[in-house]
């Protein structure tokens, strides 16, 4: 998996699924080629109930945030090629209902989350370290 060019977007609480669907719909309508992937990281938790049944529950790691992977736009000039965040994609994301702002933005230039941090977030979503948690109930 590519951990570069991920941007964090602040959204309304409990609007992760609907905002992701709206951004993907707007991407399809406007034929945006820069948005690659949209994720709201979640971790599975297994709890063991009193009667011995196991229950799997998805828990959001970052409620109120979306991670969006956007490819940079290459601009050719006399001084050489340089990459910038596409302005059309910037407006597409910010004008989507439910999106408030980019979490790390310098004016109109969003700053990408470090690949090391993105890898750490996605590693927390893996099922490899899943272990059941006991629900403890006391009768008083």
Steps between C-alpha positions, in 0.01 A plus 500: 500500500619850418520717813583828328271790400236440770315807631285526811159672473283610791134404461184497709477244776353163396495605133792285383305264272273762347780751440716232336209405274437865408865566414512186283177602324633850431826348375305286251286790379790744460734227370777588742806284439707613799300348788625144539355368825289609798514325837358542846724271707321260728614219723311181578453416864388162625313488827396186682157528653389336822339204323824426310402651165755707317393830353701691238464877504661755269642799685617814320860595569451864400135602536425820312787458250547351154829407335508582129779396264548764229761479226692823446462698180825546306556850367767553238685829493827640374661434838397134492210280602344535843203337665209682667163407647239526218279806554190338344532206737551739793170674417322169434592373847427822690163561330372154588223519761631383838864595436619778726867550409835332447656411834848620401476786251718800421254742334391321182777241510416193709795322657513122466515273802841339536520150347634364830188624683266364231668159520459504877128580469437224246704251703267564793209393276647155431335197654835345596500634856136420570440345838172448679408731785295373791201703606498498875167545673451511874181430689468720806 
